[in-house]
Short mmCIF file of C-alpha atoms and ligand atoms in Angstrom, two decimals:
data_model
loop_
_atom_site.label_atom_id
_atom_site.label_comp_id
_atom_site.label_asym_id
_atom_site.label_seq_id
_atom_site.Cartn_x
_atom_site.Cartn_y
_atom_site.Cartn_z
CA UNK A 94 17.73 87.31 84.49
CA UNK A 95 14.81 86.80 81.81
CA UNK A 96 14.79 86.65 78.17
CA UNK A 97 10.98 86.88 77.18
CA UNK A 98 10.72 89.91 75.46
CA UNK A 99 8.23 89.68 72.83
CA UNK A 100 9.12 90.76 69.11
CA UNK A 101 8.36 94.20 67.82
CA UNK A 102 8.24 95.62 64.41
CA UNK A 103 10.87 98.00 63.95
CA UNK A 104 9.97 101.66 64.96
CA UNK A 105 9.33 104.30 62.31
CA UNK A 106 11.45 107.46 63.83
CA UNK A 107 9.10 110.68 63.91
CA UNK A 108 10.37 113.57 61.52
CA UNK A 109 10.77 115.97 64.22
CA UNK A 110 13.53 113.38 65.90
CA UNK A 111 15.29 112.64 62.46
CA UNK A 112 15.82 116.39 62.11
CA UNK A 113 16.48 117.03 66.02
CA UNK A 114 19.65 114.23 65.78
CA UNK A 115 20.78 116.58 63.03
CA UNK A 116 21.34 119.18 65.88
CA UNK A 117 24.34 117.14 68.05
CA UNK A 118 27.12 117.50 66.17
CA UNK A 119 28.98 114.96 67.85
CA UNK A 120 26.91 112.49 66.33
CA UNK A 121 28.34 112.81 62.73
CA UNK A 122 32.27 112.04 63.63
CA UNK A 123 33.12 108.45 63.64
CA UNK A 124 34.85 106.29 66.14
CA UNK A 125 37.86 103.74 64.93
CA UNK A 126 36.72 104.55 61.14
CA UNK A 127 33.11 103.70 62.11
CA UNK A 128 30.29 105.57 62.37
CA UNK A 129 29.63 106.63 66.54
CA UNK A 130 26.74 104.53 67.42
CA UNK A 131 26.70 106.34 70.90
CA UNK A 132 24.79 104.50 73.74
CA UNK A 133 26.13 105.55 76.45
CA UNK A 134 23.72 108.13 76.91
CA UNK A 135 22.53 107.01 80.88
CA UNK A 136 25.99 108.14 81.76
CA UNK A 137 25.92 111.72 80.11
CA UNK A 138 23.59 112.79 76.96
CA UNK A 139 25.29 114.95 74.15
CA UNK A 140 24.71 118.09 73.63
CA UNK A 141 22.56 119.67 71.03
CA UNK A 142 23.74 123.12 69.04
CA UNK A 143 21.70 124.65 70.21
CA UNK A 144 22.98 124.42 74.23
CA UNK A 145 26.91 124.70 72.99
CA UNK A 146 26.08 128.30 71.03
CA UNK A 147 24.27 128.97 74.87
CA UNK A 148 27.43 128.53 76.48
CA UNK A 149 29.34 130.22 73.63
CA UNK A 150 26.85 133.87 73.65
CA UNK A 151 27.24 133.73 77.48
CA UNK A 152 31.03 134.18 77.65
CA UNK A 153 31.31 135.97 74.44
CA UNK A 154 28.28 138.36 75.67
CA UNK A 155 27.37 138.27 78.93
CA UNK A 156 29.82 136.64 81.16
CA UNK A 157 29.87 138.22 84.44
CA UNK A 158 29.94 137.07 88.50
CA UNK A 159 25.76 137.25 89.35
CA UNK A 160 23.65 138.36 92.32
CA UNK A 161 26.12 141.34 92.86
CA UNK A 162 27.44 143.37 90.37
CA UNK A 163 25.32 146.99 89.59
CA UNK A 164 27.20 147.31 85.80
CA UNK A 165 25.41 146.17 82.82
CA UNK A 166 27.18 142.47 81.92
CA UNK A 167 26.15 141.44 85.57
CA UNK A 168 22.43 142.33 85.36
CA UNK A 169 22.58 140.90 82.35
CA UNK A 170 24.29 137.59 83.91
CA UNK A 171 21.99 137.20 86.50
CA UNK A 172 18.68 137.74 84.69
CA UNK A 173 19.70 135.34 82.07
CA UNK A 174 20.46 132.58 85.32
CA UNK A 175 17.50 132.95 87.13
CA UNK A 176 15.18 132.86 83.79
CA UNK A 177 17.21 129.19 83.77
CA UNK A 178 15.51 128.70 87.40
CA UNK A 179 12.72 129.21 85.92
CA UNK A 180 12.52 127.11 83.04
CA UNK A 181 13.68 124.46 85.29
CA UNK A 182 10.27 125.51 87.77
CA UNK A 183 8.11 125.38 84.81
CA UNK A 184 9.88 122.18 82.93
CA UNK A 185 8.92 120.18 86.40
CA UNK A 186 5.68 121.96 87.24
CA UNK A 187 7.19 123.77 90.14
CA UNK A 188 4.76 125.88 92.36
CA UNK A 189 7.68 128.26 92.35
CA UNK A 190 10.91 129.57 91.24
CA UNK A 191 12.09 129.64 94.47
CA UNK A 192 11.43 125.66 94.87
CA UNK A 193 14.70 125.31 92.34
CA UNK A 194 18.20 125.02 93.64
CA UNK A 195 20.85 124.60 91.53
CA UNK A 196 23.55 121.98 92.69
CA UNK A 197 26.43 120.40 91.00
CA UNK A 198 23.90 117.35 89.88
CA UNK A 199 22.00 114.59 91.09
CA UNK A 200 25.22 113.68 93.60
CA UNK A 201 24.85 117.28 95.61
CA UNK A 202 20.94 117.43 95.54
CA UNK A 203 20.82 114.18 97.52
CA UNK A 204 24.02 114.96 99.61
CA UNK A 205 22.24 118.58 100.62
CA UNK A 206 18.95 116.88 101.44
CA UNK A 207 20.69 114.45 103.75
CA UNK A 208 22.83 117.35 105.11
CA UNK A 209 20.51 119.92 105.31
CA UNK A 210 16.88 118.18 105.62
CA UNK A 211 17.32 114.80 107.45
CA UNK A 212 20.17 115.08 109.54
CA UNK A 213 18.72 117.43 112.69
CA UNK A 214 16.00 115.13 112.70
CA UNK A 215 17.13 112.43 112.86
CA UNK A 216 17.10 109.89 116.05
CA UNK A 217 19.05 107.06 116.35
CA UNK A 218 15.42 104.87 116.26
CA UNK A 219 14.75 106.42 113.11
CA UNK A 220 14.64 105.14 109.30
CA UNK A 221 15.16 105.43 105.98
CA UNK A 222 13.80 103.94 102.94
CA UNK A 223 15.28 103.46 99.91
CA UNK A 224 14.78 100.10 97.05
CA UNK A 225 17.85 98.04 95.93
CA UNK A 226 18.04 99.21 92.56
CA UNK A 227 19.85 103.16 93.31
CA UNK A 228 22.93 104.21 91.94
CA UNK A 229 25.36 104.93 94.70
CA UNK A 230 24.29 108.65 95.04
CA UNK A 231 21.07 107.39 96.55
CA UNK A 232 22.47 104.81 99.07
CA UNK A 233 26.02 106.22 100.09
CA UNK A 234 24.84 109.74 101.58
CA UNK A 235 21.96 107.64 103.86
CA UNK A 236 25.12 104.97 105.04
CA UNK A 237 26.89 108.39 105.89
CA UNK A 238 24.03 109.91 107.69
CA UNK A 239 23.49 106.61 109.31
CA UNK A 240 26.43 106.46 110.27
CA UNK A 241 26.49 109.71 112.27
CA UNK A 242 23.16 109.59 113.61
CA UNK A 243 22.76 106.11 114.41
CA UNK A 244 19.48 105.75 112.13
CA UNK A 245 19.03 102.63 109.76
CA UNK A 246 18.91 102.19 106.53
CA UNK A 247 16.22 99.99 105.35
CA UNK A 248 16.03 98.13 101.75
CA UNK A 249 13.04 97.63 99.76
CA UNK A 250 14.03 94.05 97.30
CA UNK A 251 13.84 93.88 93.85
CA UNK A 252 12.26 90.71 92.33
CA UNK A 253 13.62 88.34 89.76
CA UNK A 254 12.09 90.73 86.94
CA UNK A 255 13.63 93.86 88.02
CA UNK A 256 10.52 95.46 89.87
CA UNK A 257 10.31 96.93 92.81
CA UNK A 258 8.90 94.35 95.79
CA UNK A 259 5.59 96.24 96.83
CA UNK A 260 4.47 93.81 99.30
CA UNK A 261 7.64 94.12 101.64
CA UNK A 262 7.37 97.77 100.70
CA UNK A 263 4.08 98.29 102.75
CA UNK A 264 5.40 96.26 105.02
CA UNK A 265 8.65 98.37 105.86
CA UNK A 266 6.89 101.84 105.32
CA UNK A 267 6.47 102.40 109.51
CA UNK A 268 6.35 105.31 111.43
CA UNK A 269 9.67 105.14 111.68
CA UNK A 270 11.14 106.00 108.46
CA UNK A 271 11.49 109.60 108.41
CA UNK A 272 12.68 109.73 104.49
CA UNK A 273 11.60 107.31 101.59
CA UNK A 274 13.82 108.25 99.09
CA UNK A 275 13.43 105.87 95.40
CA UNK A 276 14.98 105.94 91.72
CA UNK A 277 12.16 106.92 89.38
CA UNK A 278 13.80 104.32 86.44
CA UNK A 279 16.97 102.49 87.36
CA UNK A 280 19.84 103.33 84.92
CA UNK A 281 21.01 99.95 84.94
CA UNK A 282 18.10 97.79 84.71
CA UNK A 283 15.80 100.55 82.86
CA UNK A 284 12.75 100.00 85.13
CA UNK A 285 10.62 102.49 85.31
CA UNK A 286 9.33 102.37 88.71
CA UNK A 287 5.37 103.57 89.29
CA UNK A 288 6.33 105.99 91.89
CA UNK A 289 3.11 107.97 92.20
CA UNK A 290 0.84 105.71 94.43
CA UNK A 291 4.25 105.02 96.49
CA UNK A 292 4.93 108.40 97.12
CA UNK A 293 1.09 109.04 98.04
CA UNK A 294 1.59 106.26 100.59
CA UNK A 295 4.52 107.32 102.11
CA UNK A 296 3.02 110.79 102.31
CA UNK A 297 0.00 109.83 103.86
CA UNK A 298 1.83 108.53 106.91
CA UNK A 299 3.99 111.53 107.03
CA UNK A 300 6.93 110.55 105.90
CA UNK A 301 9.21 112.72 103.68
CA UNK A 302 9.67 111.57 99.94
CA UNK A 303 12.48 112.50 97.20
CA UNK A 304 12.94 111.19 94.12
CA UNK A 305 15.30 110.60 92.13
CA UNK A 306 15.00 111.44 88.80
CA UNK A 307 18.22 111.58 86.98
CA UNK A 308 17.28 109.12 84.54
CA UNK A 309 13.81 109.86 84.18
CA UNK A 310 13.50 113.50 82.97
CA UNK A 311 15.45 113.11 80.04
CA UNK A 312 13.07 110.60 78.81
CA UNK A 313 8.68 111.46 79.88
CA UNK A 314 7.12 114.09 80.97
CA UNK A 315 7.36 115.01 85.16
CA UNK A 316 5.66 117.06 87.30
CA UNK A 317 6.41 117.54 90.65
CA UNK A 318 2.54 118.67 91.92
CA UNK A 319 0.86 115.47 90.07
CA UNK A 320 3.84 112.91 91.66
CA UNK A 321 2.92 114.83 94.91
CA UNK A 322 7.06 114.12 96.15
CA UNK A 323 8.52 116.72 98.65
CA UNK A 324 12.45 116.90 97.04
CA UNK A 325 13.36 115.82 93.60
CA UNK A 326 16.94 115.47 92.11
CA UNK A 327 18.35 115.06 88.23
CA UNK A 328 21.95 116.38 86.75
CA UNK A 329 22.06 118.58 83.50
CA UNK A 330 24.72 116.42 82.10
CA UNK A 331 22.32 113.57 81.65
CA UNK A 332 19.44 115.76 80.02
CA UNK A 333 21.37 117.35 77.18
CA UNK A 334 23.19 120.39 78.95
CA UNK A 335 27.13 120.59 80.60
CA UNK A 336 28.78 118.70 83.54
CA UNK A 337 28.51 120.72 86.78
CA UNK A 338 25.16 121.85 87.18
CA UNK A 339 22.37 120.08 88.43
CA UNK A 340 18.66 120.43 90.35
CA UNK A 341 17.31 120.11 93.71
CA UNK A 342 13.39 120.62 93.78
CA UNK A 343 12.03 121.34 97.11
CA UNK A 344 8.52 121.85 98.03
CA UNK A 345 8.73 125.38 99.66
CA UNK A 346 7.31 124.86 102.96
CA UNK A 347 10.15 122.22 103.42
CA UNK A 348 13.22 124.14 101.92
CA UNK A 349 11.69 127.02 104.02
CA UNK A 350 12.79 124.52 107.54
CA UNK A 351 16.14 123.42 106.02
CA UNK A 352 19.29 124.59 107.29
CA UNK A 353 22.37 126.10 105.13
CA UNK A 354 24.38 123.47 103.04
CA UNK A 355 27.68 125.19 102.57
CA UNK A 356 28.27 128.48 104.30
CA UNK A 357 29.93 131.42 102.02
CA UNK A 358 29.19 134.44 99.61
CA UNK A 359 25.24 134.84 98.43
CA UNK A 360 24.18 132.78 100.66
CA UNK A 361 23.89 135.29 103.44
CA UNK A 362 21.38 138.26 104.89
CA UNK A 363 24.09 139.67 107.05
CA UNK A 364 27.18 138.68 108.38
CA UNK A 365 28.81 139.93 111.55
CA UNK A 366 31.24 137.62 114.22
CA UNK A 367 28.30 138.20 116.67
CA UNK A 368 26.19 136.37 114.65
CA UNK A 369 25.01 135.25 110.63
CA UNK A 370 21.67 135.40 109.23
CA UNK A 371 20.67 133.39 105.66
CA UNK A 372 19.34 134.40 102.82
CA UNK A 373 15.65 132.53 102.01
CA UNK A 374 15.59 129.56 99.29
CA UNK A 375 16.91 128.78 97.29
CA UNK A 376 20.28 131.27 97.68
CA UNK A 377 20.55 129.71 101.20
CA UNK A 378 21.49 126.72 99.89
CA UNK A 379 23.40 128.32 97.19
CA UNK A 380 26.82 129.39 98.35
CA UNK A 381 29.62 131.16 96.49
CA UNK A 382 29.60 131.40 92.89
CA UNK A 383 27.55 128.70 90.77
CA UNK A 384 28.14 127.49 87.55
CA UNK A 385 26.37 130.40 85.67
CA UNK A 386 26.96 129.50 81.76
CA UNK A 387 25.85 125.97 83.11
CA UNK A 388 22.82 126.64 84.66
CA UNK A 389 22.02 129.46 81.33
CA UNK A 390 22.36 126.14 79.27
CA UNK A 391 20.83 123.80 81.65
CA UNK A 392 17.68 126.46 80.89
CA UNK A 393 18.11 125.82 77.01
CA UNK A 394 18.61 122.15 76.93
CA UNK A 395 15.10 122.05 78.83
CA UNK A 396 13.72 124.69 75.80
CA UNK A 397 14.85 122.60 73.29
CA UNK A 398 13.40 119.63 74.66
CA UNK A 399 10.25 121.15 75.54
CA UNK A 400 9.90 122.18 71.69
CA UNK A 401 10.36 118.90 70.78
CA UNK A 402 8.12 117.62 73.41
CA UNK A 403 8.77 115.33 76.06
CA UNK A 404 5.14 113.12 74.58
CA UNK A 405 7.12 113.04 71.33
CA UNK A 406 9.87 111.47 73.13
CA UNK A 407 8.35 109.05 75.18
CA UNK A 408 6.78 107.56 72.26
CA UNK A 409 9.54 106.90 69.91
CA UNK A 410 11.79 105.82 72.45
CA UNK A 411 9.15 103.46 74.13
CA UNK A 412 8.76 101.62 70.85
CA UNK A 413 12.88 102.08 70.46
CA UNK A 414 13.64 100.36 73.86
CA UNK A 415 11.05 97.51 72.96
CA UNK A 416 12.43 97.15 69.78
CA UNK A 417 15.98 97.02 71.10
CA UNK A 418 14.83 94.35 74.21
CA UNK A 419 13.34 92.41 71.50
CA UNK A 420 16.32 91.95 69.45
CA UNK A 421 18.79 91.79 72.01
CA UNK A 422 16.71 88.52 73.89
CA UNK A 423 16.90 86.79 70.53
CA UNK A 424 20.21 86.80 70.49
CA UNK A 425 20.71 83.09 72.50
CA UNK A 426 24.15 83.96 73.99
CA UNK A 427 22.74 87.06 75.99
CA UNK A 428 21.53 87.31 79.07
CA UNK A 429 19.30 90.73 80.07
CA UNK A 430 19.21 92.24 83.22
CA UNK A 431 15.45 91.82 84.72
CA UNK A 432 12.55 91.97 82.49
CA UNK A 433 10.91 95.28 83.78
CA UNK A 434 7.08 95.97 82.27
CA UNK A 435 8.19 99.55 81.39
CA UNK A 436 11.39 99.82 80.65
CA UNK A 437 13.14 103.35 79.78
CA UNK A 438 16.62 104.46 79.06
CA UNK A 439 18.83 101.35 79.64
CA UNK A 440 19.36 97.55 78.77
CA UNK A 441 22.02 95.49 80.53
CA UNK A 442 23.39 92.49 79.97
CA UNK A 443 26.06 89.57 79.83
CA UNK A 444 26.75 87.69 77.35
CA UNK A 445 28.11 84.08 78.06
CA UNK A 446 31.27 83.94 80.53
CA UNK A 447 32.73 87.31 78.75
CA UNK A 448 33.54 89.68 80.92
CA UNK A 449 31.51 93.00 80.27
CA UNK A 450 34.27 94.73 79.87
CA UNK A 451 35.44 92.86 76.76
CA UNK A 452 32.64 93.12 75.32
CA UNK A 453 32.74 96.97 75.61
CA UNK A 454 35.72 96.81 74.24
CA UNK A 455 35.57 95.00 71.36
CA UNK A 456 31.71 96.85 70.42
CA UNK A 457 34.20 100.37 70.90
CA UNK A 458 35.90 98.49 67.85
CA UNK A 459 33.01 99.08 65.73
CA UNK A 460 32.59 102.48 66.63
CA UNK A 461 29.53 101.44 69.47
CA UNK A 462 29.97 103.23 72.59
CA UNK A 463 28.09 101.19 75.76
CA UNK A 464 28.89 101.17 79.61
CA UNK A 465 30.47 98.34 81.46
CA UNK A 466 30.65 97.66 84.73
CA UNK A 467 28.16 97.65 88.21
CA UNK A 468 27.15 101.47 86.33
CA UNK A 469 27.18 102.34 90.27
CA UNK A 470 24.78 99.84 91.38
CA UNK A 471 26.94 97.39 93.17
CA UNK A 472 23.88 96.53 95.45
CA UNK A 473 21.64 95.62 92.60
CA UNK A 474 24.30 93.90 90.45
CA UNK A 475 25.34 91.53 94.17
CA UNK A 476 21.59 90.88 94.29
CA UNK A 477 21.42 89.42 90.66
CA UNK A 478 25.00 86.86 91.52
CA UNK A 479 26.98 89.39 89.32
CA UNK A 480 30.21 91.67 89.85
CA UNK A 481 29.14 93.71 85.96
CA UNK A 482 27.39 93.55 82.92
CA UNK A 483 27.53 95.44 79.96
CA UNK A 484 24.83 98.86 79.44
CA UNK A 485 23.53 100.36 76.33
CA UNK A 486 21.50 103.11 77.01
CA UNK A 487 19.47 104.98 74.61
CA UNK A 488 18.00 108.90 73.94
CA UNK A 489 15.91 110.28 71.25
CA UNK A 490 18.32 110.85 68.55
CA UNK A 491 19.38 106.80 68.97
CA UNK A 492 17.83 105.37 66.04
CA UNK A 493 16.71 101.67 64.52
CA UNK A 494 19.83 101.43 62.54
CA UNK A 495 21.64 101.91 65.47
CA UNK A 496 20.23 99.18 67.46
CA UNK A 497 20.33 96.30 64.52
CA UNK A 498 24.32 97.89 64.49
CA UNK A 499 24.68 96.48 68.23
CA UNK A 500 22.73 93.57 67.39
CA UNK A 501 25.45 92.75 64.79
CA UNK A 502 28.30 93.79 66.71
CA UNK A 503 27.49 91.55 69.37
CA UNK A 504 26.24 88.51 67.22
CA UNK A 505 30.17 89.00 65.92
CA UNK A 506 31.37 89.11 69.92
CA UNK A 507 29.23 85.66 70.58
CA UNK A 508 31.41 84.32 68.17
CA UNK A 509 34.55 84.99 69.93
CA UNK A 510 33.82 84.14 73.39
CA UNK A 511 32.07 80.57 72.14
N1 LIG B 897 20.92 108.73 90.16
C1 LIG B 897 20.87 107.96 89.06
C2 LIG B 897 19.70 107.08 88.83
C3 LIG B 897 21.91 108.00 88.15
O1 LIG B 897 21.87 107.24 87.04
C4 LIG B 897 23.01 108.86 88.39
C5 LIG B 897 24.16 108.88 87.45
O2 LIG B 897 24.38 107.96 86.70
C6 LIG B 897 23.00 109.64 89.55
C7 LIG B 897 21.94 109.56 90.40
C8 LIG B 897 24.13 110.56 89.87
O3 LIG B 897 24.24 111.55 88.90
P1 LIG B 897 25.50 112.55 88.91
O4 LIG B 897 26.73 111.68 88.88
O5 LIG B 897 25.32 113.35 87.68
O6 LIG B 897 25.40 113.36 90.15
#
């Protein structure tokens, strides 16, 4: 826990973001008679106009089942899908179109790699690598596959400040770690991890890499060739677009070795009871029906943010999160979570003996929406002495006003729990 966050001036918001937080509705109702201050935003972003009318023209024009039908409303389905695949490709730098899966989210990318990647190779001598800041969808499917292939699991600590430990990193990246799989920034701590030169060492002793990137995408630009990792994982909820539909990046070459997933419908090149054959990636790992108005919207949400540029984002919200760390450590009766260099995203926190829960509950009073809780990161929240803490978590269309709201709201909560 660390409090030395230096002051910052407050951060003039770009044009181009005042009028893109004109585009989420949801934004302009109010909560309890109060305007929403929403900053919850790690757990799931809202959704621009934009992505709702997407969903909207799809089942008032096009909706159809893909992949199979000859009539017009199918073509016209699938086309519409797969030029989502494709934004996705080109929104992450993807080699190819084929390199995209769709999943569920960030939960089902990791569980397929584990199912279909690392599990036949894994020998009971083997490990893998992962830090001790991951939500539970980066830890839980490795205890699983540990657990039925009698591999280990091996932890890379996390200092005082909320950074990764890089010395017992080298020293637990072995031969035998068959997967290094790290969060790219932590949603509950907000570190932004440098996972370039980490990846590039894991890769030059062989060893598999995926990263996680549910929290990062949303917020700087990422390209799968320059960070040089083999899978990468995010959810569309958490990057403007619906529940239920998510990425898995795979390098080619390795999605080309992988086994099925789930058997079922599209997935298939024939089927016969003397024997199956599978479609290439990524329908292989594609079975039965997706979520097709998701996936079409998943496609806009990246447009939208690609117009408004992912530069243009970083920017503002780097000086945002500073600004809101600032304030926040001034406040004497709150503690932060770490003290990361680069912090994106998130800010947690306690504040005196109040449980995090209150506090969420008396901020949802004044119409401020924050997380509280272990934000699934029970690990990391163990490692720091604490059961929860309370989250506010930020994306473009947050603003100034917004943060000096929270600083006031919980100035007013110090009061009650002194
Ligand atoms: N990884 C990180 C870093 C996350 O923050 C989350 C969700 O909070 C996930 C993975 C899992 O995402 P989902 O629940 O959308 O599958």
């Amino acid at each position: 826990m660390s409090q030395t966050a230096k002051p910052t001036t407050v951060p003039t918001v770009p044009p181009a973001i005042v009028a893109a937080r004109e585009d989420f509705p949801i934004l302009r109702r109010s909560a309890h008679g109060k305007p929403l201050v929403y900053l919850d935003n790690a757990a799931s972003t809202q959704k621009p106009q934009q992505v709702i009318d997407a969903i909207t023209r799809y089942y008032e024009h096009e909706n159809a089942n893909i992949h199979r039908g000859v009539h017009l409303l199918s073509t016209e389905a699938t086309a519409a899908y797969e030029a989502a695949r494709g934004k996705v490709a080109r929104f992450l730098n993807a080699v190819d179109d084929s390199e995209i899966v769709f999943t569920r989210g960030a939960t089902e990318s990791i569980n397929l790699v584990a199912h279909s990647y690392l599990e036949p190779l894994l020998q009971p001598s083997d490990e893998i690598l992962i830090s001790h800041m991951e939500h539970h969808a980066n830890i839980v499917p490795w205890q699983l596959l540990a657990e039925r292939t009698g591999a280990k699991l091996k932890i890379i600590p996390v200092a005082d400040d909320g950074e990764l430990d890089l010395e017992t990193f080298d020293q637990l990246l072995t031969e035998r770690v068959k997967l290094f799989a790290i969060v790219h920034v932590s949603n509950a701590i907000g570190t932004v991890n440098d996972v370039k030169p980490l990846l590039a060492k894991a890769k030059a002793r062989g060893i598999a890499t995926l990263l996680d990137a549910a929290q990062s995408v949303q917020h700087m630009p990422v390209d799968v060739q320059d960070l040089g990792c083999d899978f990468l994982v995010f959810s569309g909820h958490k990057i403007f677009a619906p529940t239920g539909i998510g990425t898995l990046y795979g390098r080619r070459e390795i999605l080309d070795t992988m086994r099925p997933y789930q058997g079922g419908g599209d997935m298939i090149s024939r089927v016969s009871f003397s024997g199956t054959t599978y479609k290439p990636p990524p329908s292989r790992f594609e079975a039965g029906t997706p979520h097709i108005a998701g996936g079409i919207a998943l496609g806009f949400a990246l447009d939208y943010l690609s117009q408004l540029g992912l530069e243009t984002i970083h920017a503002y919200e780097s000086e945002l999160l500073a600004y809101a760390a600032s304030q926040l450590a001034a406040i004497p009766e709150l503690n932060l979570l770490g003290n990361p260099r680069h912090r994106s995203g998130a800010i947690s926190f306690t504040l005196q003996e109040a449980h995090p829960h209150d506090i969420g509950t008396i901020l949802d009073t004044e119409g401020i929406a924050i997380r509280a809780g272990h934000h699934c990161c029970e690990p990391l929240h163990q490692r720091f002495g604490l059961n929860a803490t309370a989250r506010a978590s930020f994306a473009f269309y947050n603003t100034p006003a917004e943060v000096d709201a929270l600083v006031v709201a919980l100035k007013k909560a110090a009061t009650l729990f002194a």
